Short mmCIF file of C-alpha atoms in Angstrom, two decimals:
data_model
loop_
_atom_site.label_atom_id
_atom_site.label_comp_id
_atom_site.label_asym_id
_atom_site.label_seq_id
_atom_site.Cartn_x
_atom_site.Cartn_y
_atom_site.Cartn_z
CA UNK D 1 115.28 28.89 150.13
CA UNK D 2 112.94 32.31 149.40
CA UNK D 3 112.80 33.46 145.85
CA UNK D 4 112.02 36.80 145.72
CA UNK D 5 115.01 39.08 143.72
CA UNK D 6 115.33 37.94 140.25
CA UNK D 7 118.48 38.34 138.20
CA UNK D 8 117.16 38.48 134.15
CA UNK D 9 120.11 37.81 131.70
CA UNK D 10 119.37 38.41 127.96
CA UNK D 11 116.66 40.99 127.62
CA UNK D 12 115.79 40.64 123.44
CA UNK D 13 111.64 39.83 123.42
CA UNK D 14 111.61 36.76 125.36
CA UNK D 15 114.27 38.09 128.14
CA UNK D 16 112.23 41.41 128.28
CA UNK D 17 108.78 39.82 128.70
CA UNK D 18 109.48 37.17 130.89
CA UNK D 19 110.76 39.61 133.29
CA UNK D 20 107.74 41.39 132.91
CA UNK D 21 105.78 38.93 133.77
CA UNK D 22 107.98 38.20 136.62
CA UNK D 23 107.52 41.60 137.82
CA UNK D 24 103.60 41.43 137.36
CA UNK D 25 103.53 37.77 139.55
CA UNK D 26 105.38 39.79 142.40
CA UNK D 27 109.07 39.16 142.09
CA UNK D 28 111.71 41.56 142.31
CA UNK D 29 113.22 41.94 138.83
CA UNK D 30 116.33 43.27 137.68
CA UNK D 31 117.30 42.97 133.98
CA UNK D 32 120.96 42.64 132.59
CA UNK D 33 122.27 43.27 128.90
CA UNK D 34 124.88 44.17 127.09
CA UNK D 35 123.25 47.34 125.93
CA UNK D 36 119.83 47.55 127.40
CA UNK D 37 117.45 49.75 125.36
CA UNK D 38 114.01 49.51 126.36
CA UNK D 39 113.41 51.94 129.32
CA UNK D 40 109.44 51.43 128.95
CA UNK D 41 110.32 48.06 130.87
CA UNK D 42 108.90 47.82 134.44
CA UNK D 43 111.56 46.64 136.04
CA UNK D 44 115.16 48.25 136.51
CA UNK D 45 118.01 47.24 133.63
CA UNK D 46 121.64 47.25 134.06
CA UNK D 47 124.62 46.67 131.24
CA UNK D 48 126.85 43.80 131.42
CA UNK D 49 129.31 41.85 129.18
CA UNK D 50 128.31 38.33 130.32
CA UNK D 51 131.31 36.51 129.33
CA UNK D 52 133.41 38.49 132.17
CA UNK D 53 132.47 35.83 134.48
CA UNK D 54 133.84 38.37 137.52
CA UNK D 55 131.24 40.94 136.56
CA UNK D 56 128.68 38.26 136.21
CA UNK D 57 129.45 36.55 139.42
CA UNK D 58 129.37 39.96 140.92
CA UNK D 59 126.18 41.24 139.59
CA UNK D 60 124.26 37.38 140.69
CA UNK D 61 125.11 37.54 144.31
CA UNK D 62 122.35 40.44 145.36
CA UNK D 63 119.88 37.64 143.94
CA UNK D 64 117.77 34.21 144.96
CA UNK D 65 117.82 33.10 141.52
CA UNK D 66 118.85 33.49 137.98
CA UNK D 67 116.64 33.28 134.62
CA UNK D 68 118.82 33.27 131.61
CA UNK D 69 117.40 33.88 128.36
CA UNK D 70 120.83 34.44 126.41
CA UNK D 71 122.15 32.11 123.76
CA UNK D 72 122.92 28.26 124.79
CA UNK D 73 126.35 28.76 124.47
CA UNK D 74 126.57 31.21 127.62
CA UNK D 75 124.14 29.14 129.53
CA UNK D 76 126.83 26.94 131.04
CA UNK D 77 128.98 29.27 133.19
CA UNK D 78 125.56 31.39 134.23
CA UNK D 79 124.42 28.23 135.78
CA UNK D 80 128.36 27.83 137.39
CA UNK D 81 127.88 31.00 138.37
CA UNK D 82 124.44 30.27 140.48
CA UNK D 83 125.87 27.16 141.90
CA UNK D 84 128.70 28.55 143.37
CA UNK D 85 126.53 31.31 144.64
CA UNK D 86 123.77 29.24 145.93
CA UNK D 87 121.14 30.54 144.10
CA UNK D 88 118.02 28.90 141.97
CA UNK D 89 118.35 28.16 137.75
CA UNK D 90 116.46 28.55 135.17
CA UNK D 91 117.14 28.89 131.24
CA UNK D 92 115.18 28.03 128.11
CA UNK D 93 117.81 25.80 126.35
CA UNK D 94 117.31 23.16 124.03
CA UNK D 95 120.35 21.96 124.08
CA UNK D 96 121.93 19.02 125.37
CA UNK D 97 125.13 18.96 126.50
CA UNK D 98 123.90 22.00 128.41
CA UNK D 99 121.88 20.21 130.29
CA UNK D 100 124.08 17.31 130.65
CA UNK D 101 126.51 19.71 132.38
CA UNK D 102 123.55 21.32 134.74
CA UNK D 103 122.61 18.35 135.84
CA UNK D 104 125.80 17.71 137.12
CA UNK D 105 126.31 20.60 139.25
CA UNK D 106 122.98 20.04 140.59
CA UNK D 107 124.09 17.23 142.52
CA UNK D 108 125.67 19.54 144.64
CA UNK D 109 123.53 22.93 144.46
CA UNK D 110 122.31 24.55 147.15
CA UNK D 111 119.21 25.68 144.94
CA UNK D 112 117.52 24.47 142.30
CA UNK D 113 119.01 24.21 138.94
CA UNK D 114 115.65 23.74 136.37
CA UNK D 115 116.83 24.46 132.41
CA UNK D 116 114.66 23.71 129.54
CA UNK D 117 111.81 25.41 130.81
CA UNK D 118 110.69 27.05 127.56
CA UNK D 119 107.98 25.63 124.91
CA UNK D 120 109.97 22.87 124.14
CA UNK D 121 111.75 21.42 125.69
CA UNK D 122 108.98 22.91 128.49
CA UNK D 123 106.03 22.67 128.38
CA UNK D 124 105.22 20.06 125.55
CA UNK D 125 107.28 18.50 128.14
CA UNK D 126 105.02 18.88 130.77
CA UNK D 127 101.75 18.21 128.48
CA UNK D 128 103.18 15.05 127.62
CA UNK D 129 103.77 13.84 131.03
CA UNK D 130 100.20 14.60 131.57
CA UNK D 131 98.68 12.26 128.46
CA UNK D 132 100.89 9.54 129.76
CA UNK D 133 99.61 9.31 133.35
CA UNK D 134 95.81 9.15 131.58
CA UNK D 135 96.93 5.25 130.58
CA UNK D 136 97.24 2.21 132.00
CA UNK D 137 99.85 1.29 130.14
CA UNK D 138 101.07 3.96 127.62
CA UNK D 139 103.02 2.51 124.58
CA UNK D 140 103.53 5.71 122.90
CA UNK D 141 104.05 9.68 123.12
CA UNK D 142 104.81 11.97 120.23
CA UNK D 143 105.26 16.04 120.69
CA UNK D 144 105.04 18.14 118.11
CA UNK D 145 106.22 22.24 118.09
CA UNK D 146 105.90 24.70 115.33
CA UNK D 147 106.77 28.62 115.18
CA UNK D 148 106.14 30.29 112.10
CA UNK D 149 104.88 32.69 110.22
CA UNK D 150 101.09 33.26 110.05
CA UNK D 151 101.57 33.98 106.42
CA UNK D 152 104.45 32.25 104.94
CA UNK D 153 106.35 33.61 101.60
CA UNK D 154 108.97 32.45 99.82
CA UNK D 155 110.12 28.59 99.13
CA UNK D 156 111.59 28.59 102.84
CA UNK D 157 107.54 29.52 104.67
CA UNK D 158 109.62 30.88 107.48
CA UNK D 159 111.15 33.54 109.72
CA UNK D 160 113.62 33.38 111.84
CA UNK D 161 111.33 34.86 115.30
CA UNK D 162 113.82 32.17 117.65
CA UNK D 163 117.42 32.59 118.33
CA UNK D 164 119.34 31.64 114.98
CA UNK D 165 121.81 29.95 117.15
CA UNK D 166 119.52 27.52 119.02
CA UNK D 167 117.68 26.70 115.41
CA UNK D 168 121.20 25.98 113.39
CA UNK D 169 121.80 23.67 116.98
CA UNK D 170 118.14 22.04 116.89
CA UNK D 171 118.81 21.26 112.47
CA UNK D 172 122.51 19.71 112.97
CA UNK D 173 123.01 17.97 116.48
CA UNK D 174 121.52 14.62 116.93
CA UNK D 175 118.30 13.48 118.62
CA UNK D 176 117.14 11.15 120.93
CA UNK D 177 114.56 9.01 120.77
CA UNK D 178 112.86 5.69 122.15
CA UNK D 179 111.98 3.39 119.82
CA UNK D 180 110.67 -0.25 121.21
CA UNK D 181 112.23 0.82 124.20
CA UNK D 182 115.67 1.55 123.54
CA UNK D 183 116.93 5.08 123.74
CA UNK D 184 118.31 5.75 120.52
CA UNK D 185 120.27 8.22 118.85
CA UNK D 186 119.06 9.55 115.16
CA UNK D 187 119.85 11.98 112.91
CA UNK D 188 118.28 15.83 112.83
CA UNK D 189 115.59 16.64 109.81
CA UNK D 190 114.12 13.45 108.82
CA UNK D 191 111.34 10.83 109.73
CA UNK D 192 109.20 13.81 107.69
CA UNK D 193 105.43 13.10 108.17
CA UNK D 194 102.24 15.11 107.30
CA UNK D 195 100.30 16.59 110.00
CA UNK D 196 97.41 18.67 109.54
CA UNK D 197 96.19 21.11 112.11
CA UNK D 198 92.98 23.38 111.48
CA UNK D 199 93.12 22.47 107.98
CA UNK D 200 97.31 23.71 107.69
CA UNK D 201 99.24 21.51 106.34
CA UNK D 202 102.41 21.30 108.05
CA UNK D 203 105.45 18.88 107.56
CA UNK D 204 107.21 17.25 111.26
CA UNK D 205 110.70 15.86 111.26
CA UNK D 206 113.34 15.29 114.23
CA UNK D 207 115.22 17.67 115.48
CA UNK D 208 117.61 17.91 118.69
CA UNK D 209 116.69 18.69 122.36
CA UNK D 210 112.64 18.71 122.56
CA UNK D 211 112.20 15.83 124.65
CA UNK D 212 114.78 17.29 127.15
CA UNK D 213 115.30 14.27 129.98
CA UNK D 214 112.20 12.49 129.05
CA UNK D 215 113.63 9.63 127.87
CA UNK D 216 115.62 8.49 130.72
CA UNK D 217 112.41 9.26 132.73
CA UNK D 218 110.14 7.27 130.85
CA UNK D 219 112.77 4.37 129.99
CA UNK D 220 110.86 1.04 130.61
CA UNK D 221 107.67 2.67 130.91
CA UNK D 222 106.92 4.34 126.90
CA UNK D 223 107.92 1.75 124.47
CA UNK D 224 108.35 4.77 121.85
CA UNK D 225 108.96 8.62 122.52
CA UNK D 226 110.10 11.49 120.21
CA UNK D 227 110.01 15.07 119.57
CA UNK D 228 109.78 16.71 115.97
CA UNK D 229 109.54 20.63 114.91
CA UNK D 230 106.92 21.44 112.57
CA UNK D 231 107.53 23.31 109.27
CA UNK D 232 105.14 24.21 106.08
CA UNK D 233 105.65 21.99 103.14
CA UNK D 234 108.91 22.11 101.33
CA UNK D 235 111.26 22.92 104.63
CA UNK D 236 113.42 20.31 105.10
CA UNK D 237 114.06 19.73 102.00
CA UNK D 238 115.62 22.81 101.53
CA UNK D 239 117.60 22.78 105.08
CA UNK D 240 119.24 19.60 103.77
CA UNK D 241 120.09 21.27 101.16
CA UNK D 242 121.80 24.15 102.63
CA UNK D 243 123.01 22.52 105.52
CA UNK D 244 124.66 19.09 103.88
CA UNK D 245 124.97 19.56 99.96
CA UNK D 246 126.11 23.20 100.40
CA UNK D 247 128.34 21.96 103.68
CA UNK D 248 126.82 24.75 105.69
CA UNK D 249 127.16 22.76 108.71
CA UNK D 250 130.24 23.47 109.04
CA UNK D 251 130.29 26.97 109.31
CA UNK D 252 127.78 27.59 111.59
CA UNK D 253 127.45 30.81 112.57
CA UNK D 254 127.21 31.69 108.87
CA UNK D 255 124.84 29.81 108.16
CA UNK D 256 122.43 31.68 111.06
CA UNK D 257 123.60 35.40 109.81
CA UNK D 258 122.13 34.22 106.32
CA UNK D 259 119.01 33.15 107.07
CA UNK D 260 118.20 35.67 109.29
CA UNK D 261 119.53 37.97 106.76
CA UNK D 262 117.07 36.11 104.45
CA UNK D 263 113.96 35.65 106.82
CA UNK D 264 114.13 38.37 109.34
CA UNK D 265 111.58 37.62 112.27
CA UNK D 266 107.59 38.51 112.04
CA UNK D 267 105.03 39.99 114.19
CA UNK D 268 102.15 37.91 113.16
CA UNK D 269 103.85 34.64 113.83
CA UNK D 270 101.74 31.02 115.19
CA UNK D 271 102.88 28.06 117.75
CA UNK D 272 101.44 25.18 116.49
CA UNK D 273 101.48 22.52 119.91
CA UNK D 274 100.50 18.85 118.25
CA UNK D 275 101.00 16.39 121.27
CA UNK D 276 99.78 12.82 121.71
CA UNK D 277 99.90 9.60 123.18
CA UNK D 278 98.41 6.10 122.41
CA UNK D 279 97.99 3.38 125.16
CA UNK D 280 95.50 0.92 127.09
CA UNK D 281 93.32 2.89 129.41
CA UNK D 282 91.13 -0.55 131.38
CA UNK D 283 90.67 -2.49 128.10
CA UNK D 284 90.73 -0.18 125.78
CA UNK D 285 93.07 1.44 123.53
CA UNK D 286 92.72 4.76 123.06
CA UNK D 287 94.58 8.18 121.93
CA UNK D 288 94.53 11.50 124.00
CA UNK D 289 95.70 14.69 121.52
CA UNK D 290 96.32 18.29 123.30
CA UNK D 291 96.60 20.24 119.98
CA UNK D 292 96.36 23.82 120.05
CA UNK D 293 97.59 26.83 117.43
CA UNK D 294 98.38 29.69 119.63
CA UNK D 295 98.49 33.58 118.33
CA UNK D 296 99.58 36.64 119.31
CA UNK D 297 98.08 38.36 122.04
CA UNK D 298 98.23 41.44 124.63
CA UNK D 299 100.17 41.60 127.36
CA UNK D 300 100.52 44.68 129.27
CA UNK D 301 99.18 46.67 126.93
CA UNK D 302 101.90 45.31 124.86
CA UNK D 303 101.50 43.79 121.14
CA UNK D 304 103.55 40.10 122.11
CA UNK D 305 104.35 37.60 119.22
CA UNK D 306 103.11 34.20 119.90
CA UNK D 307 106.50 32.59 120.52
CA UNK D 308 107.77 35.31 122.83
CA UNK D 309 104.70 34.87 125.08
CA UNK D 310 104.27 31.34 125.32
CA UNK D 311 108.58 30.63 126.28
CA UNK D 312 107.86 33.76 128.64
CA UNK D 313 104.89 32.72 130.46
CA UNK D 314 106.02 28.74 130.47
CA UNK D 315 109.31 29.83 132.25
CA UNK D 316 107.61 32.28 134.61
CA UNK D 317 104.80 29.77 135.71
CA UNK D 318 107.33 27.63 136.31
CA UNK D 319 109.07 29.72 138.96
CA UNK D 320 106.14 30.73 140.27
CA UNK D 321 105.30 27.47 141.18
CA UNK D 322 108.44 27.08 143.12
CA UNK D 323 108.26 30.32 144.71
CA UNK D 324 105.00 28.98 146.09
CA UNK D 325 106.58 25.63 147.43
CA UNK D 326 104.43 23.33 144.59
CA UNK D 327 107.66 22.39 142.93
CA UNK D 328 110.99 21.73 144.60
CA UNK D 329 113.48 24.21 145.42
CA UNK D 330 116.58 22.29 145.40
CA UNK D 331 118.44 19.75 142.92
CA UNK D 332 117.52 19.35 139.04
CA UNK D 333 114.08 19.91 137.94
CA UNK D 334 113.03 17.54 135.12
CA UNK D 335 109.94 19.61 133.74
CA UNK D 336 107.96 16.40 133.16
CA UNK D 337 107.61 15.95 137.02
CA UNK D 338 105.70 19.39 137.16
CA UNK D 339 101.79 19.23 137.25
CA UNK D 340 100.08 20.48 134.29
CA UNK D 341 96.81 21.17 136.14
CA UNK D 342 98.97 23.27 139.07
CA UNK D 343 101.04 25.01 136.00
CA UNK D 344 97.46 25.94 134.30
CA UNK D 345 96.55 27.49 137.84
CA UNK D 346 99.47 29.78 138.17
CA UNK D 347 99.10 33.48 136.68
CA UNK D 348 101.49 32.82 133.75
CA UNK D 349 100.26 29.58 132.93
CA UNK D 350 96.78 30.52 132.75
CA UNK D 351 97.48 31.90 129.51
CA UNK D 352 97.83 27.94 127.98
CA UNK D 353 94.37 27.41 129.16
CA UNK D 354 92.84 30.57 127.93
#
């Protein structure tokens, strides 16, 4: 299958740049949202309420394929949507009954059906995968993933630059993990441990979705395998707090409005990567570390906060790559089977290695 016209749903910073960038690698880009605003946008916009799945199914069958970068919750019935229409998948969900239900309907799909392909789950994802093919025999792989403020205030040392919706999700659902080979289930914000990156102190403890399908991939093969979000000191102490002694878990969507309310987003935010893996390369046990902290940078003569940029260009790499026939164009796309050496070749994912 070609994939040439591009359908964008969602078009807040991520949505916006990625179809940029879209645009820039030579797809035809068309952006949908329920009020567009930004006509300085290369690429045409059009309004649409995408829970009228009539409208939506209506508006998706001009295209080859479908990027959504709206809330989780919608992500389901866009990727219906595409597989009733035939077309290619993508989203930047973390979570995982999502997926569960994607990789479903790709059994059946005419095109490709790839979620996940954000930072992370994404392209930690994909780094990952990478460290564990340098061993022999790899008995461990941990990924790390912060976004925060450069210059943290408050108790809290954070802002809220990510979808409220898909942090409250990442803080409350459960995670899985593999621990002595078992895939396990564990609870969200602990196993806290101290990581220090370029002299920052930062605190890591699970939360839900990172490791996307990786641990039914590397089942039998990495004894142990998990995925914590990064946080300056003091965090999760106070997300327990207001999640479980103030019962904010239970009303959700509350509990986003106020800490956005609380800490709005930030320009000058950071993505702290921290990925590694331990394991007997010949005779010798060793430890590989890809650990980067990533800033913000220009883009189309365009200011672009570090988280915005790096989901963008991980997502549009990624669909370059099966535009150009390196990845598959049909059935689920786990992203640890995609090359991180072809990924750092495309024009998006350059940006990793700059």
């Amino acid at each position: 299958m070609d994939m040439k016209k591009i359908a964008v749903l969602g078009l807040g910073k991520v949505g916006a740049l990625a179809g940029a960038l879209l645009h820039d690698a030579g797809f035809d880009v068309i952006g949908f949202d329920t009020a567009p605003q930004d006509t300085t946008l290369p690429f045409e916009t059009r309004q649409i309420d995408v829970a009228d799945t009539a409208a939506l199914g209506s508006a998706l069958a001009a295209f080859d394929a479908v990027l959504s970068c709206l809330p989780y919750s919608f992500n389901i019935e866009v990727a219906r949507q595409a597989h009733a229409l035939g077309l290619h998948y993508f989203d930047l969900t973390e979570d995982v009954p999502t997926t569960q239900a994607i990789i479903e309907l790709s059994k059946t799909s005419k095109g490709l059906m790839a979620p996940q392909c954000g930072l992370a789950p994404g392209f930690v994802g994909i780094v990952g995968a990478s460290l564990i093919d340098q061993f022999d025999a790899c008995r461990s792989c941990r990924m790390r993933v912060g976004a925060l403020p450069q210059h943290p205030s408050g108790l809290m040392g954070y802002s809220f630059n990510w979808s409220p919706e898909g942090v409250v999700n990442e803080y409350l659902n459960d995670c899985e993990v593999l621990e002595d080979g078992v895939i396990k289930s564990v609870s969200p914000m602990e196993w806290v441990e101290k990581i220090v990156i370029g002299g920052i102190e930062l605190e890591a403890f699970t939360t839900s979705g990172g490791l996307g399908t990786m641990c039914e991939t590397y089942r039998g093969r990495v004894p142990n395998m998990d995925y914590k979000t990064m946080r300056y000191p003091g965090h999760v102490a106070l997300m327990n707090f207001f999640f479980h002694e103030l019962l904010m878990r239970e009303r959700r969507q509350e509990a986003g409005d106020i800490l956005v309310n609380a800490k709005p987003p930030v320009n000058d935010d950071i993505v702290y990567i921290h990925v590694s893996a331990e394991g007997m390369s010949g005779d010798r046990l060793e430890r590989r570390e890809f650990v980067r902290a990533l800033k913000p940078i220009e883009i189309g003569g365009k200011f672009r906060t570090a988280i915005a940029w790096t989901t963008a260009s991980s997502v549009a790499a990624v669909m370059e790559m099966v535009r150009d026939g390196t990845l598959p164009n049909k059935g689920f796309l786990k992203q640890e089977d995609i090359p991180l050496d072809a990924f750092l070749k495309t024009r998006n994912g350059a940006r990793y290695a700059a």
